[in-house]
Amino acid sequence: MKNILLFVIFLMTSITFAQTVRFDGVIQDEQKNPLEMANIMAVNNGTKAMDSYGITNDKGKFQLTLKPNTSYMVKVSYLGMKSKEIAISTNTENIVQNIVMDGAGIELEGVEIVREMPVSIKGDTIVYNADSFKSGTEKKLEDVLKKLPGVEVNADGEIEVEGKKVSKLMVEGKDFFDGDTKLGVKNIPADAIDKIQVLRNYNEVGALKGLENDQDNVAMNIKLKEGKKNFWFGDATAGIGVAELDSRYIINPKLFYYSPKYSINLITNFNNIGELPLTAQDYFKFTGGFKNMMKKGGSNFNVSSNDIGISLLRNNRAKEIETKFGATNFAYSVTKAWNISGFGILSTSKTDLETKSQTTILDSGDQQKRDESTHQKNNLGLFKLSSTYKPNDKFQFDYDILTKLSKQDEDTELLREAVENNVTSIETIFTNKKQNPTSINQNLSLYYTQSDKNIFAFEMQHLYQDENPFYNANLRTLPFDLSGYITDPKQNRNDLNQDRFVKTNKLDAKLDYYYMVTPKSNINITLGNTYSYQDFNSHIFQMLDNGDRNDLNDPENNNQVNYNFNDTFLGFHYKILSGKFTLTPGVSLHSYSMTNTQLGTDYSQSFTKVLPDFFALYQIKKSETLTYNFSLSNDFTDINQLAAGYVLSDYSSLFRGNRFLENATSQVHSLRYFKYNMFNFENIFANATYTKKVDAIKTKADFDGINQSSVPYNSNLADETFSGMGSYGRSFLKNYKASAVASFNWSKFNNIQNNALATTESFTQSYTVRASTNYKNFPNLEVGYNALINQYSGSTYYTDKPFARLDYYFWNSFSFVSEYEFYHYYNTDKTVDNEYDFLSASLIYQNKDSKWEYKIAATNLLNTRYLNDDSFSQFSTRVSQYTVQPRYIIFSMKYNL
């Protein structure tokens, strides 16, 4: 079947090349200067359809592919010039003709033509006409975005444009769940989308645009069709199905309303087919639009999470998942100057995991094999309220508050087989993990433009975080010698428990002053402060067989720690545009003070440090840039690594902090090249980043077989990381798209393992090639291949993954979509060698004028049961095999509003 489809695509390509006429030339102004990014399209006089379109390159060159023996009206537009129309007739020979645009004209005429163009550019904005790329099988925003030149959507629902991650998603200019792209790409209906606007060099604060380096900031705005404005739209889906042993269901209503005054979005999803609108991973990395306001400061003080290793897998990476999800988002213009918005998200999921793994200690070669059966319950909540007051162009006041709540519970039964010094031991271990963290993040910002030369910006952010992870391990063999622990032989099992309570209050504040020296240069002076206060309390106790509690009250088994961190800094940056160069040298002066209180004493540190940074941009051409970034920063640990009492990481890992830890210094160099040619939609992107961390905080680990005890220490060693990525993509003849992506990450770490210096390295490589078609009246095929190589100290693992996707819209009513992935997972000596594949398919029927849609979908048709994975830490490697959901078939009906 696959060979037949490839032959069909090849035949269609051959026919397309054989039966076309090329029309090319140069578009110029009246002085014969080439016009870059002029829009040109050819409208078939007989069918009134647009047969071809193009955008000129930096030399003003265009190229259109037309049908032979056909008459056309060629329309040309360029911003600020009068639009032009010329008539041409083709025969069987190529046509070469230059076009001269007239002088200044009415811009409205240009807009009229721009609206018909599949792709157009206006300043920093790229506009895609969605209907020009739809074939009929698209159901969600994600399906449309994947067909746009220069746009990619990854497995996590993140959008990338021109190699840059889209940081904010909007609909009709209003934030969609504060810019979270995953909820947007998975839920916004494709048939509601009119235009997709990509906003490059984006800055949320208009007063700061151009003052800062916004080259990596990209936002996306979805423009709705006229029939979707001022009306409720959306859809409601309900479906039932069967798997091997049980039934399946999905209920998925979605409603949207947009008007100039307000907007409301409502998304719900109840299912047991593994469809997770928001995973636990998404929840914990969800920023709610909060930015890293201290990135110019030169200090890295990040509050780490006290999660206890609850498994965070994607939706299809589990044996069973049942989900209940609800989310609402609103925006309301109270007055012309005042806008409020917010969202609420609630998610409940029950997950069953089944995993087989093998962990190998790098130094000794000792191994641990585990068969785990895990049941999780996750209750997640996100709530945000935002307010923006902007009475005029000179003043803006923003306030945001984001609350994150969760309740997680995980029970695991595992069979452990340990091979230590060639001696094998087997036992069953039961663990329980619970955590109910709460965090409240508030942001207040004021922006004031005193004059054209003087601009002030004040930003303040407060984080309150309350964490209470609990860990329990019930096992036969106690892995550690803990003071006060009862090891009476009458005790059948060891029931080990730990309570932990961590509270954080962190306040960041900074005042920026910008002075415009010239229209192309400005000075930025920053006065800032970071203050953090943390409490850390933990206690280990034992539950005896008779139900009594044995508290391990020795100081080494307990923590009661307070930690204060303060960083006051003064920064200076000078930005200048000179020809094709943008340069921003900078420096910041820091005064640090830290105090941790534990064991009845205080330990304090204070010092000053000067930290330079530098930014350079070379604008080779309008759509071709080379960027260099350098920064020197101080990296500080938070309270988690300072608490000197024991902390259970898991049943075989014991950690204790070091109150005398100092900071590390990181130097980061990054180089980025970007080129985007709208002439043939060629997209070239490459970047490389080198990081060297000097005087890093490292770990001293002692292994007793597979059991690990570790403590951090101040080292004079350096860790290094070198990563890079390169991609090339382009479109051919309007209906073909191809790309190639390569990425790598090399890391080198130094630690002390069993009192000996250990250097470990990892090298990860990924290579992907893909090609796809985009016809409206023929089957469309995407084929590709991905090679993943994970090379660790002493081990190398390979994954070969060819993949294909077929979609076909036919008879004006039917949509067929099928996806196939094949995996070959193996290591160098073939001690691990697995092959598995996945096939899914769906058939949709919807009459052209009907609001009802009927769908039958089958997932995991080949009934593959396991997937493989591998991972690397600085002391061990792990290979895993985990169970995935079985084959199931769902029949569903959807009603479109």
Short mmCIF file of C-alpha atoms in Angstrom, two decimals, residues 336-626:
data_model
loop_
_atom_site.label_atom_id
_atom_site.label_comp_id
_atom_site.label_asym_id
_atom_site.label_seq_id
_atom_site.Cartn_x
_atom_site.Cartn_y
_atom_site.Cartn_z
CA LYS A 336 -11.57 51.78 25.95
CA ALA A 337 -8.64 52.16 28.36
CA TRP A 338 -9.25 49.25 30.76
CA ASN A 339 -9.25 45.55 29.86
CA ILE A 340 -9.55 42.57 32.17
CA SER A 341 -9.07 38.90 31.33
CA GLY A 342 -8.62 35.59 33.05
CA PHE A 343 -8.97 31.85 32.93
CA GLY A 344 -9.69 28.83 35.07
CA ILE A 345 -8.54 25.27 34.38
CA LEU A 346 -9.50 22.13 36.30
CA SER A 347 -8.23 18.68 35.43
CA THR A 348 -8.63 15.28 37.06
CA SER A 349 -6.96 12.15 35.76
CA LYS A 350 -6.49 8.56 36.87
CA THR A 351 -3.50 6.81 35.34
CA ASP A 352 -2.21 3.24 35.40
CA LEU A 353 1.45 2.73 34.52
CA GLU A 354 3.28 -0.51 33.90
CA THR A 355 7.05 -0.24 33.47
CA LYS A 356 10.03 -2.55 33.20
CA SER A 357 13.42 -0.92 33.58
CA GLN A 358 17.09 -1.65 34.08
CA THR A 359 19.41 0.82 35.80
CA THR A 360 23.19 0.43 35.56
CA ILE A 361 25.60 2.22 37.91
CA LEU A 362 28.36 3.67 35.72
CA ASP A 363 31.26 3.17 38.14
CA SER A 364 30.62 -0.35 39.44
CA GLY A 365 28.40 -1.86 36.76
CA ASP A 366 25.92 -2.99 39.43
CA GLN A 367 22.39 -3.30 38.06
CA GLN A 368 18.84 -2.97 39.25
CA LYS A 369 15.89 -4.41 37.32
CA ARG A 370 12.41 -3.24 38.25
CA ASP A 371 8.90 -4.32 37.28
CA GLU A 372 6.55 -1.54 38.40
CA SER A 373 2.79 -1.23 38.53
CA THR A 374 1.69 2.30 39.41
CA HIS A 375 -1.65 3.98 39.97
CA GLN A 376 -1.86 7.78 39.96
CA LYS A 377 -4.52 10.33 40.81
CA ASN A 378 -3.89 13.88 39.64
CA ASN A 379 -6.09 16.87 40.48
CA LEU A 380 -4.79 20.07 38.94
CA GLY A 381 -6.11 23.63 39.05
CA LEU A 382 -4.96 26.86 37.40
CA PHE A 383 -6.59 30.27 37.88
CA LYS A 384 -5.51 33.66 36.60
CA LEU A 385 -6.88 37.20 36.58
CA SER A 386 -5.25 40.01 34.58
CA SER A 387 -5.88 43.72 34.26
CA THR A 388 -4.44 46.26 31.82
CA TYR A 389 -5.09 49.98 32.11
CA LYS A 390 -3.82 52.17 29.28
CA PRO A 391 -5.52 55.58 29.20
CA ASN A 392 -3.09 56.91 26.58
CA ASP A 393 0.12 56.08 24.72
CA LYS A 394 2.24 57.46 27.55
CA PHE A 395 1.03 55.33 30.47
CA GLN A 396 0.25 51.63 31.05
CA PHE A 397 -0.51 49.76 34.27
CA ASP A 398 -0.69 45.92 34.36
CA TYR A 399 -1.55 43.54 37.18
CA ASP A 400 -1.73 39.73 37.08
CA ILE A 401 -2.29 37.00 39.66
CA LEU A 402 -1.84 33.31 38.88
CA THR A 403 -2.77 30.53 41.33
CA LYS A 404 -1.71 26.92 40.85
CA LEU A 405 -3.22 24.14 42.98
CA SER A 406 -2.68 20.41 42.74
CA LYS A 407 -3.31 17.22 44.62
CA GLN A 408 -1.39 14.14 43.53
CA ASP A 409 -1.28 10.62 44.88
CA GLU A 410 0.77 7.74 43.50
CA ASP A 411 0.91 4.12 44.70
CA THR A 412 3.49 1.75 43.23
CA GLU A 413 4.16 -1.94 43.65
CA LEU A 414 7.51 -2.97 42.23
CA LEU A 415 9.51 -6.14 42.02
CA ARG A 416 13.19 -5.32 42.29
CA GLU A 417 15.99 -7.60 41.18
CA ALA A 418 19.37 -6.24 42.21
CA VAL A 419 22.70 -7.58 40.98
CA GLU A 420 25.46 -6.32 43.31
CA ASN A 421 28.99 -7.77 43.23
CA ASN A 422 27.59 -10.65 41.16
CA VAL A 423 25.08 -11.47 43.92
CA THR A 424 21.39 -11.36 42.99
CA SER A 425 18.63 -10.37 45.40
CA ILE A 426 14.88 -10.08 44.74
CA GLU A 427 12.21 -8.36 46.79
CA THR A 428 8.86 -6.60 46.49
CA ILE A 429 8.66 -2.91 47.47
CA PHE A 430 5.58 -0.76 47.98
CA THR A 431 5.81 3.04 47.76
CA ASN A 432 3.35 5.90 48.18
CA LYS A 433 3.90 9.51 47.15
CA LYS A 434 1.61 12.42 47.95
CA GLN A 435 1.92 16.14 47.34
CA ASN A 436 -0.46 19.11 47.44
CA PRO A 437 1.62 22.11 46.36
CA THR A 438 0.19 25.61 46.08
CA SER A 439 1.74 28.61 44.39
CA ILE A 440 0.54 32.19 43.92
CA ASN A 441 2.39 34.41 41.48
CA GLN A 442 1.62 38.14 41.27
CA ASN A 443 2.96 40.66 38.79
CA LEU A 444 2.66 44.46 38.80
CA SER A 445 4.03 46.64 35.99
CA LEU A 446 4.03 50.38 35.29
CA TYR A 447 5.23 51.97 32.04
CA TYR A 448 5.51 55.72 31.61
CA THR A 449 6.75 57.71 28.62
CA GLN A 450 7.71 61.13 29.92
CA SER A 451 8.83 62.35 26.50
CA ASP A 452 10.21 61.01 23.24
CA LYS A 453 13.60 60.68 24.93
CA ASN A 454 12.70 59.51 28.46
CA ILE A 455 10.87 56.26 29.22
CA PHE A 456 10.42 54.57 32.62
CA ALA A 457 9.40 50.97 33.36
CA PHE A 458 8.77 49.51 36.83
CA GLU A 459 8.12 45.79 37.26
CA MET A 460 7.56 43.76 40.42
CA GLN A 461 6.82 40.07 40.82
CA HIS A 462 6.02 38.09 43.97
CA LEU A 463 5.98 34.29 44.29
CA TYR A 464 4.45 32.45 47.23
CA GLN A 465 4.92 28.69 47.17
CA ASP A 466 3.81 26.10 49.74
CA GLU A 467 4.88 22.47 49.19
CA ASN A 468 4.28 19.40 51.35
CA PRO A 469 5.49 16.21 49.65
CA PHE A 470 5.11 12.95 51.60
CA TYR A 471 7.02 9.75 50.83
CA ASN A 472 6.51 6.22 52.09
CA ALA A 473 8.47 3.07 51.23
CA ASN A 474 7.59 -0.37 52.59
CA LEU A 475 10.39 -2.86 51.92
CA ARG A 476 12.03 -5.88 53.44
CA THR A 477 15.69 -4.80 53.35
CA LEU A 478 16.60 -1.42 54.83
CA PRO A 479 19.04 0.23 52.37
CA PHE A 480 20.46 2.76 54.87
CA ASP A 481 21.75 2.84 58.44
CA LEU A 482 19.56 5.53 60.04
CA SER A 483 20.14 6.64 63.63
CA GLY A 484 17.27 5.58 65.90
CA TYR A 485 15.78 3.14 63.40
CA ILE A 486 14.43 -0.06 64.99
CA THR A 487 15.83 -3.12 63.22
CA ASP A 488 14.24 -5.72 65.51
CA PRO A 489 14.06 -9.07 63.67
CA LYS A 490 10.44 -9.29 64.81
CA GLN A 491 9.64 -6.52 62.34
CA ASN A 492 8.60 -8.23 59.10
CA ARG A 493 8.91 -5.11 56.95
CA ASN A 494 10.61 -1.73 57.02
CA ASP A 495 8.01 1.02 56.76
CA LEU A 496 9.99 4.20 56.06
CA ASN A 497 8.25 7.61 55.89
CA GLN A 498 9.18 11.24 55.42
CA ASP A 499 7.21 14.47 55.80
CA ARG A 500 8.55 17.57 54.10
CA PHE A 501 7.27 21.17 54.26
CA VAL A 502 8.79 23.94 52.17
CA LYS A 503 7.56 27.54 52.02
CA THR A 504 8.94 30.20 49.70
CA ASN A 505 8.40 33.94 49.46
CA LYS A 506 10.34 35.54 46.61
CA LEU A 507 10.10 39.18 45.51
CA ASP A 508 11.70 40.57 42.34
CA ALA A 509 11.57 44.28 41.56
CA LYS A 510 13.34 46.50 39.05
CA LEU A 511 13.18 50.02 37.68
CA ASP A 512 14.34 50.65 34.10
CA TYR A 513 15.14 54.05 32.66
CA TYR A 514 15.58 54.43 28.91
CA TYR A 515 17.10 57.52 27.35
CA MET A 516 16.99 57.94 23.57
CA VAL A 517 20.41 59.36 22.70
CA THR A 518 19.60 59.38 18.98
CA PRO A 519 16.77 57.79 16.95
CA LYS A 520 19.08 54.77 16.58
CA SER A 521 20.63 54.49 20.03
CA ASN A 522 19.51 54.45 23.64
CA ILE A 523 20.87 54.02 27.13
CA ASN A 524 19.17 51.69 29.61
CA ILE A 525 19.88 51.97 33.36
CA THR A 526 18.39 49.28 35.61
CA LEU A 527 18.10 49.27 39.40
CA GLY A 528 16.87 45.90 40.67
CA ASN A 529 16.55 43.63 43.67
CA THR A 530 15.77 39.96 44.28
CA TYR A 531 14.82 38.88 47.79
CA SER A 532 13.87 35.35 48.82
CA TYR A 533 12.91 33.87 52.18
CA GLN A 534 12.46 30.09 52.50
CA ASP A 535 11.55 27.62 55.26
CA PHE A 536 12.44 23.93 54.96
CA ASN A 537 11.23 21.35 57.50
CA SER A 538 11.47 17.59 57.11
CA HIS A 539 11.18 14.57 59.40
CA ILE A 540 11.82 10.85 58.91
CA PHE A 541 9.83 8.32 60.93
CA GLN A 542 9.18 4.58 61.00
CA MET A 543 5.86 2.77 61.29
CA LEU A 544 6.18 -0.48 63.23
CA ASP A 545 4.29 -3.70 62.49
CA ASN A 546 2.07 -3.13 65.54
CA GLY A 547 1.01 0.31 64.25
CA ASP A 548 3.20 2.36 66.59
CA ARG A 549 5.20 5.27 65.25
CA ASN A 550 8.96 5.49 65.82
CA ASP A 551 10.17 9.06 65.30
CA LEU A 552 13.78 9.32 64.21
CA ASN A 553 14.53 12.43 66.23
CA ASP A 554 18.29 12.51 65.70
CA PRO A 555 19.27 15.85 64.04
CA GLU A 556 20.67 14.04 61.00
CA ASN A 557 17.16 12.75 60.18
CA ASN A 558 15.45 16.12 60.48
CA ASN A 559 15.61 19.57 58.95
CA GLN A 560 14.48 22.93 60.29
CA VAL A 561 16.11 25.51 58.08
CA ASN A 562 15.55 29.17 57.20
CA TYR A 563 17.30 30.77 54.23
CA ASN A 564 17.51 34.42 53.16
CA PHE A 565 18.89 35.47 49.78
CA ASN A 566 19.27 39.06 48.59
CA ASP A 567 20.70 40.47 45.36
CA THR A 568 20.78 44.22 44.74
CA PHE A 569 22.14 45.27 41.37
CA LEU A 570 22.70 48.24 39.09
CA GLY A 571 22.82 47.57 35.35
CA PHE A 572 23.88 49.64 32.35
CA HIS A 573 23.20 48.80 28.68
CA TYR A 574 23.81 50.80 25.53
CA LYS A 575 21.98 49.85 22.33
CA ILE A 576 23.02 51.25 18.96
CA LEU A 577 21.96 50.56 15.38
CA SER A 578 24.80 51.21 12.96
CA GLY A 579 24.23 50.22 9.35
CA LYS A 580 23.40 46.54 9.32
CA PHE A 581 24.56 46.03 12.92
CA THR A 582 22.68 46.23 16.21
CA LEU A 583 25.00 46.18 19.22
CA THR A 584 24.05 46.09 22.91
CA PRO A 585 26.97 45.88 25.33
CA GLY A 586 26.06 45.81 29.01
CA VAL A 587 27.33 45.36 32.53
CA SER A 588 25.74 44.93 35.97
CA LEU A 589 27.15 45.44 39.47
CA HIS A 590 25.73 43.09 42.12
CA SER A 591 25.79 43.07 45.91
CA TYR A 592 24.88 39.64 47.32
CA SER A 593 24.06 38.54 50.87
CA MET A 594 22.90 35.08 52.04
CA THR A 595 22.13 33.59 55.44
CA ASN A 596 20.97 30.09 56.34
CA THR A 597 19.90 29.24 59.87
CA GLN A 598 19.88 25.63 61.08
CA LEU A 599 21.18 23.51 63.96
CA GLY A 600 20.99 26.59 66.19
CA THR A 601 23.54 28.67 64.25
CA ASP A 602 23.70 31.11 61.34
CA TYR A 603 26.00 30.92 58.35
CA SER A 604 26.27 34.05 56.21
CA GLN A 605 28.00 35.11 53.01
CA SER A 606 28.22 38.48 51.26
CA PHE A 607 30.22 39.74 48.27
CA THR A 608 30.02 41.94 45.17
CA LYS A 609 30.46 40.95 41.53
CA VAL A 610 30.61 42.68 38.14
CA LEU A 611 28.89 40.73 35.34
CA PRO A 612 29.19 41.75 31.67
CA ASP A 613 26.93 40.76 28.76
CA PHE A 614 26.89 41.48 25.04
CA PHE A 615 24.40 41.22 22.17
CA ALA A 616 25.16 41.66 18.46
CA LEU A 617 22.85 41.37 15.46
CA TYR A 618 24.04 41.46 11.86
CA GLN A 619 21.14 42.15 9.47
CA ILE A 620 22.60 40.56 6.35
CA LYS A 621 19.38 41.12 4.42
CA LYS A 622 15.82 41.96 5.33
CA SER A 623 15.10 38.28 6.09
CA GLU A 624 18.60 37.05 6.87
CA THR A 625 20.29 37.61 10.22
CA LEU A 626 23.25 36.47 12.29
#
